[in-house]
PDB file of C-alpha atoms in Angstrom:
ATOM      1  CA  MET A 443     -49.827-114.050  -7.153  1.00 73.00           C
ATOM      2  CA  VAL A 444     -51.986-117.181  -7.147  1.00 85.00           C
ATOM      3  CA  PHE A 445     -55.021-115.195  -6.051  1.00 86.00           C
ATOM      4  CA  ALA A 446     -54.407-112.601  -8.772  1.00 85.00           C
ATOM      5  CA  HIS A 447     -54.478-115.380 -11.384  1.00 87.00           C
ATOM      6  CA  LEU A 448     -57.648-116.822  -9.865  1.00 88.00           C
ATOM      7  CA  VAL A 449     -59.332-113.408  -9.961  1.00 87.00           C
ATOM      8  CA  HIS A 450     -58.736-113.385 -13.732  1.00 86.00           C
ATOM      9  CA  SER A 451     -60.294-116.770 -14.367  1.00 91.00           C
ATOM     10  CA  GLN A 452     -62.568-117.672 -11.430  1.00 91.00           C
ATOM     11  CA  LEU A 453     -63.559-114.503  -9.579  1.00 91.00           C
ATOM     12  CA  GLU A 454     -66.978-115.477  -8.218  1.00 92.00           C
ATOM     13  CA  PRO A 455     -66.018-119.043  -7.205  1.00 93.00           C
ATOM     14  CA  LEU A 456     -62.880-117.633  -5.550  1.00 92.00           C
ATOM     15  CA  LEU A 457     -64.927-115.172  -3.495  1.00 93.00           C
ATOM     16  CA  GLU A 458     -67.389-117.907  -2.482  1.00 93.00           C
ATOM     17  CA  PHE A 459     -64.581-120.259  -1.496  1.00 94.00           C
ATOM     18  CA  LEU A 460     -62.664-117.673   0.536  1.00 92.00           C
ATOM     19  CA  CYS A 461     -65.852-116.577   2.319  1.00 92.00           C
ATOM     20  CA  SER A 462     -66.594-120.172   3.316  1.00 93.00           C
ATOM     21  CA  LEU A 463     -63.140-120.719   4.857  1.00 90.00           C
ATOM     22  CA  PRO A 464     -62.183-119.314   8.239  1.00 91.00           C
ATOM     23  CA  GLY A 465     -59.023-117.223   8.228  1.00 88.00           C
ATOM     24  CA  PRO A 466     -56.315-117.233  10.912  1.00 90.00           C
ATOM     25  CA  THR A 467     -58.214-114.626  12.950  1.00 88.00           C
ATOM     26  CA  GLY A 468     -61.536-116.482  12.801  1.00 88.00           C
ATOM     27  CA  LYS A 469     -63.001-114.112  10.221  1.00 90.00           C
ATOM     28  CA  PRO A 470     -63.501-115.273   6.616  1.00 91.00           C
ATOM     29  CA  ALA A 471     -60.308-116.006   4.691  1.00 92.00           C
ATOM     30  CA  LEU A 472     -61.381-113.428   2.090  1.00 92.00           C
ATOM     31  CA  GLU A 473     -60.680-110.644   4.580  1.00 93.00           C
ATOM     32  CA  PHE A 474     -57.246-112.057   5.421  1.00 93.00           C
ATOM     33  CA  VAL A 475     -56.254-112.597   1.773  1.00 92.00           C
ATOM     34  CA  MET A 476     -57.367-109.110   0.731  1.00 92.00           C
ATOM     35  CA  ALA A 477     -55.568-107.442   3.657  1.00 92.00           C
ATOM     36  CA  GLU A 478     -52.342-109.307   2.883  1.00 91.00           C
ATOM     37  CA  TRP A 479     -52.565-108.635  -0.848  1.00 90.00           C
ATOM     38  CA  MET A 480     -53.174-104.917  -0.341  1.00 91.00           C
ATOM     39  CA  SER A 481     -50.243-104.618   2.064  1.00 89.00           C
ATOM     40  CA  ARG A 482     -47.892-106.440  -0.321  1.00 87.00           C
ATOM     41  CA  GLN A 483     -48.931-104.983  -3.681  1.00 86.00           C
ATOM     42  CA  HIS A 484     -45.852-102.734  -3.738  1.00 83.00           C
ATOM     43  CA  LEU A 485     -43.631-105.823  -3.521  1.00 82.00           C
ATOM     44  CA  PHE A 486     -44.667-107.179  -6.932  1.00 80.00           C
ATOM     45  CA  TYR A 487     -41.670-106.462  -9.153  1.00 79.00           C
ATOM     46  CA  GLY A 488     -41.371-107.114 -12.828  1.00 80.00           C
ATOM     47  CA  GLN A 489     -43.704-106.178 -15.619  1.00 82.00           C
ATOM     48  CA  TYR A 490     -45.587-109.463 -15.692  1.00 87.00           C
ATOM     49  CA  GLU A 491     -46.297-109.675 -11.961  1.00 86.00           C
ATOM     50  CA  GLY A 492     -47.223-106.008 -11.769  1.00 84.00           C
ATOM     51  CA  LYS A 493     -49.596-106.199 -14.717  1.00 87.00           C
ATOM     52  CA  VAL A 494     -51.277-109.418 -13.569  1.00 89.00           C
ATOM     53  CA  SER A 495     -51.841-107.994 -10.106  1.00 90.00           C
ATOM     54  CA  SER A 496     -52.983-104.583 -11.367  1.00 91.00           C
ATOM     55  CA  VAL A 497     -55.490-106.038 -13.817  1.00 92.00           C
ATOM     56  CA  ALA A 498     -56.782-108.371 -11.095  1.00 92.00           C
ATOM     57  CA  LEU A 499     -57.261-105.359  -8.808  1.00 93.00           C
ATOM     58  CA  CYS A 500     -59.161-103.606 -11.605  1.00 93.00           C
ATOM     59  CA  LYS A 501     -61.413-106.643 -12.019  1.00 94.00           C
ATOM     60  CA  LEU A 502     -62.042-106.806  -8.271  1.00 94.00           C
ATOM     61  CA  LEU A 503     -62.908-103.106  -8.158  1.00 93.00           C
ATOM     62  CA  GLN A 504     -65.205-103.376 -11.165  1.00 94.00           C
ATOM     63  CA  TYR A 505     -66.920-106.443  -9.715  1.00 94.00           C
ATOM     64  CA  GLY A 506     -67.326-104.821  -6.303  1.00 93.00           C
ATOM     65  CA  ILE A 507     -68.878-101.672  -7.772  1.00 93.00           C
ATOM     66  CA  ASN A 508     -71.075-103.338 -10.422  1.00 94.00           C
ATOM     67  CA  THR A 509     -72.508-106.028  -8.154  1.00 93.00           C
ATOM     68  CA  ASP A 510     -72.606-103.948  -4.959  1.00 92.00           C
ATOM     69  CA  ASP A 511     -71.070-107.011  -3.248  1.00 90.00           C
ATOM     70  CA  LYS A 512     -71.317-106.575   0.534  1.00 92.00           C
ATOM     71  CA  ARG A 513     -68.546-109.125   1.107  1.00 91.00           C
ATOM     72  CA  LEU A 514     -66.049-106.752  -0.514  1.00 91.00           C
ATOM     73  CA  GLN A 515     -67.632-103.558   0.808  1.00 91.00           C
ATOM     74  CA  ASP A 516     -67.505-104.695   4.438  1.00 91.00           C
ATOM     75  CA  ILE A 517     -63.767-105.429   4.416  1.00 90.00           C
ATOM     76  CA  ARG A 518     -61.528-102.742   5.896  1.00 92.00           C
ATOM     77  CA  VAL A 519     -57.754-102.725   5.364  1.00 89.00           C
ATOM     78  CA  LYS A 520     -54.750-100.621   6.371  1.00 87.00           C
ATOM     79  CA  GLY A 521     -54.768 -97.209   4.766  1.00 83.00           C
ATOM     80  CA  GLU A 522     -52.067 -94.689   5.634  1.00 81.00           C
ATOM     81  CA  GLU A 523     -49.723 -94.688   8.595  1.00 79.00           C
ATOM     82  CA  ILE A 524     -50.623 -92.189  11.308  1.00 76.00           C
ATOM     83  CA  PHE A 525     -47.648 -90.078  12.369  1.00 74.00           C
ATOM     84  CA  ASN A 526     -47.525 -88.133  15.619  1.00 73.00           C
ATOM     85  CA  MET A 527     -45.989 -84.748  14.828  1.00 71.00           C
ATOM     86  CA  ASP A 528     -45.035 -84.170  18.484  1.00 71.00           C
ATOM     87  CA  GLU A 529     -42.995 -87.358  18.582  1.00 68.00           C
ATOM     88  CA  GLY A 530     -39.908 -86.088  16.730  1.00 68.00           C
ATOM     89  CA  ILE A 531     -37.438 -88.570  15.311  1.00 73.00           C
ATOM     90  CA  ARG A 532     -38.691 -92.142  15.599  1.00 69.00           C
ATOM     91  CA  THR A 533     -35.987 -94.315  17.160  1.00 75.00           C
ATOM     92  CA  ARG A 534     -36.130 -98.051  17.776  1.00 74.00           C
ATOM     93  CA  SER A 535     -36.894 -97.542  21.457  1.00 75.00           C
ATOM     94  CA  LYS A 536     -39.737 -95.138  20.622  1.00 71.00           C
ATOM     95  CA  SER A 537     -41.045 -97.608  18.047  1.00 69.00           C
ATOM     96  CA  ALA A 538     -41.069-100.362  20.651  1.00 73.00           C
ATOM     97  CA  LYS A 539     -43.006 -98.197  23.117  1.00 73.00           C
ATOM     98  CA  ASN A 540     -45.425 -96.782  20.543  1.00 74.00           C
ATOM     99  CA  PRO A 541     -46.128 -99.225  17.711  1.00 74.00           C
ATOM    100  CA  GLU A 542     -47.161 -98.022  14.262  1.00 77.00           C
ATOM    101  CA  ARG A 543     -50.750 -96.895  13.887  1.00 79.00           C
ATOM    102  CA  TRP A 544     -52.687 -97.012  10.639  1.00 80.00           C
ATOM    103  CA  THR A 545     -55.980 -95.682   9.355  1.00 83.00           C
ATOM    104  CA  ASN A 546     -58.576 -98.259   8.324  1.00 88.00           C
ATOM    105  CA  ILE A 547     -60.195 -97.714   4.944  1.00 90.00           C
ATOM    106  CA  PRO A 548     -62.656 -99.738   2.856  1.00 94.00           C
ATOM    107  CA  LEU A 549     -61.113-102.384   0.614  1.00 93.00           C
ATOM    108  CA  LEU A 550     -62.488-100.868  -2.594  1.00 94.00           C
ATOM    109  CA  VAL A 551     -60.964 -97.470  -1.729  1.00 94.00           C
ATOM    110  CA  LYS A 552     -57.587 -99.119  -1.093  1.00 94.00           C
ATOM    111  CA  ILE A 553     -57.824-100.967  -4.417  1.00 94.00           C
ATOM    112  CA  LEU A 554     -58.533 -97.679  -6.205  1.00 94.00           C
ATOM    113  CA  LYS A 555     -55.542 -96.040  -4.492  1.00 93.00           C
ATOM    114  CA  LEU A 556     -53.265 -98.921  -5.520  1.00 92.00           C
ATOM    115  CA  ILE A 557     -54.478 -98.780  -9.125  1.00 93.00           C
ATOM    116  CA  ILE A 558     -53.827 -95.026  -9.250  1.00 93.00           C
ATOM    117  CA  ASN A 559     -50.348 -95.593  -7.813  1.00 90.00           C
ATOM    118  CA  GLU A 560     -49.579 -98.264 -10.424  1.00 89.00           C
ATOM    119  CA  LEU A 561     -50.836 -95.976 -13.194  1.00 90.00           C
ATOM    120  CA  SER A 562     -48.677 -93.129 -11.894  1.00 89.00           C
ATOM    121  CA  ASN A 563     -45.601 -95.372 -11.830  1.00 87.00           C
ATOM    122  CA  ALA A 564     -46.280 -96.547 -15.393  1.00 85.00           C
ATOM    123  CA  MET A 565     -46.711 -92.962 -16.612  1.00 89.00           C
ATOM    124  CA  GLU A 566     -43.424 -91.899 -14.971  1.00 89.00           C
ATOM    125  CA  ALA A 567     -41.591 -94.841 -16.533  1.00 85.00           C
ATOM    126  CA  ASN A 568     -43.014 -94.028 -19.979  1.00 84.00           C
ATOM    127  CA  ALA A 569     -42.065 -90.359 -19.632  1.00 84.00           C
ATOM    128  CA  SER A 570     -38.543 -91.336 -18.608  1.00 82.00           C
ATOM    129  CA  ARG A 571     -38.199 -93.701 -21.575  1.00 80.00           C
ATOM    130  CA  GLN A 572     -39.539 -91.023 -23.921  1.00 80.00           C
ATOM    131  CA  THR A 573     -37.074 -88.441 -22.605  1.00 78.00           C
ATOM    132  CA  THR A 574     -34.202 -90.854 -23.096  1.00 75.00           C
ATOM    133  CA  ALA A 575     -35.399 -91.730 -26.604  1.00 72.00           C
ATOM    134  CA  ASP A 576     -35.648 -88.026 -27.497  1.00 71.00           C
ATOM    135  CA  TRP A 577     -31.942 -87.564 -26.915  1.00 70.00           C
ATOM    136  CA  SER A 578     -30.359 -87.935 -30.302  1.00 61.00           C
ATOM    137  CA  GLN A 579     -26.987 -89.532 -30.836  1.00 60.00           C
ATOM    138  CA  ASP A 580     -25.614 -86.071 -31.713  1.00 60.00           C
ATOM    139  CA  ASP A 581     -26.621 -84.790 -28.268  1.00 64.00           C
ATOM    140  CA  LEU A 582     -24.810 -87.692 -26.644  1.00 62.00           C
ATOM    141  CA  ASN A 583     -21.701 -87.098 -28.787  1.00 64.00           C
ATOM    142  CA  ASP A 584     -21.748 -83.386 -27.888  1.00 66.00           C
ATOM    143  CA  MET A 585     -21.827 -84.283 -24.202  1.00 65.00           C
ATOM    144  CA  TRP A 586     -18.732 -86.473 -24.608  1.00 64.00           C
ATOM    145  CA  GLU A 587     -16.927 -83.742 -26.578  1.00 63.00           C
ATOM    146  CA  ASP A 588     -17.679 -81.173 -23.855  1.00 60.00           C
ATOM    147  CA  GLN A 589     -16.334 -83.554 -21.238  1.00 62.00           C
ATOM    148  CA  ASP A 590     -13.138 -84.134 -23.282  1.00 59.00           C
ATOM    149  CA  GLU A 591     -12.583 -80.362 -23.569  1.00 59.00           C
ATOM    150  CA  ASP A 592     -13.010 -79.938 -19.806  1.00 57.00           C
ATOM    151  CA  GLU A 593     -10.519 -82.730 -19.148  1.00 61.00           C
ATOM    152  CA  ASP A 594      -7.973 -81.130 -21.546  1.00 57.00           C
ATOM    153  CA  GLU A 595      -8.251 -77.811 -19.691  1.00 59.00           C
ATOM    154  CA  ASP A 596      -7.791 -79.553 -16.339  1.00 59.00           C
ATOM    155  CA  GLU A 597      -4.678 -81.417 -17.523  1.00 61.00           C
ATOM    156  CA  GLY A 598      -2.897 -78.107 -18.238  1.00 60.00           C
ATOM    157  CA  LEU A 599      -3.338 -77.130 -14.597  1.00 60.00           C
ATOM    158  CA  ALA A 600      -1.960 -80.353 -13.147  1.00 64.00           C
ATOM    159  CA  GLY A 601       1.005 -79.939 -10.791  1.00 65.00           C
ATOM    160  CA  GLN A 602       0.502 -76.213 -10.208  1.00 69.00           C
ATOM    161  CA  PHE A 603      -0.145 -74.543  -6.896  1.00 70.00           C
ATOM    162  CA  LEU A 604      -3.507 -72.889  -6.422  1.00 69.00           C
ATOM    163  CA  SER A 605      -1.802 -69.603  -5.523  1.00 70.00           C
ATOM    164  CA  ASP A 606       0.074 -69.657  -8.857  1.00 72.00           C
ATOM    165  CA  ILE A 607      -3.124 -70.315 -10.787  1.00 70.00           C
ATOM    166  CA  LEU A 608      -4.952 -67.515  -8.980  1.00 71.00           C
ATOM    167  CA  SER A 609      -2.124 -65.029  -9.495  1.00 72.00           C
ATOM    168  CA  THR A 610      -2.187 -65.442 -13.284  1.00 70.00           C
ATOM    169  CA  ASN A 611      -5.054 -64.759 -15.611  1.00 62.00           C
ATOM    170  CA  LYS A 612      -6.375 -67.068 -18.312  1.00 57.00           C
ATOM    171  CA  TYR A 613      -3.526 -66.190 -20.723  1.00 54.00           C
ATOM    172  CA  GLY A 614      -0.637 -66.866 -18.341  1.00 53.00           C
ATOM    173  CA  LYS A 615       0.212 -63.204 -17.629  1.00 55.00           C
ATOM    174  CA  SER A 616       0.595 -62.158 -14.045  1.00 52.00           C
ATOM    175  CA  GLU A 617      -2.066 -59.760 -12.853  1.00 51.00           C
ATOM    176  CA  LEU A 618      -0.086 -58.598  -9.807  1.00 51.00           C
TER     177      LEU A 618
END
């Protein structure tokens, strides 16, 4: 979240700083930070965190495209998991023998995919809220009335054997 805030206010100095620092793998820290951020974007919960991160991703994408920045274009991150269709059900023992495999995609492509995913989630949430708001109070009252009627019908059948219920019709007259 700290890096998302820094992207908003200090994008170019942040990129310079992270490129000058070595990361844990010996490559620039920018590559490490971007890989970790992309893999954890789905963990940002809450409107504030999601919006801050999403807007920061938009700014990074815009900057990377407008400036043709090679530092961002050269970074590759995890894309999609590769599944082996011949493998069948993946158990813990199979997972230990064959670890997960992922595609590698350019950072800017991953950012675009994450932005599209966030937009899709926001559109679904808005559609759900709109559907709920469209239900009038009368519709909700009608649903409760229907449920009450069903419960009243069920109470009249309490304590009867199924064979007795089946042998009589709706009006209590025996059909047999």
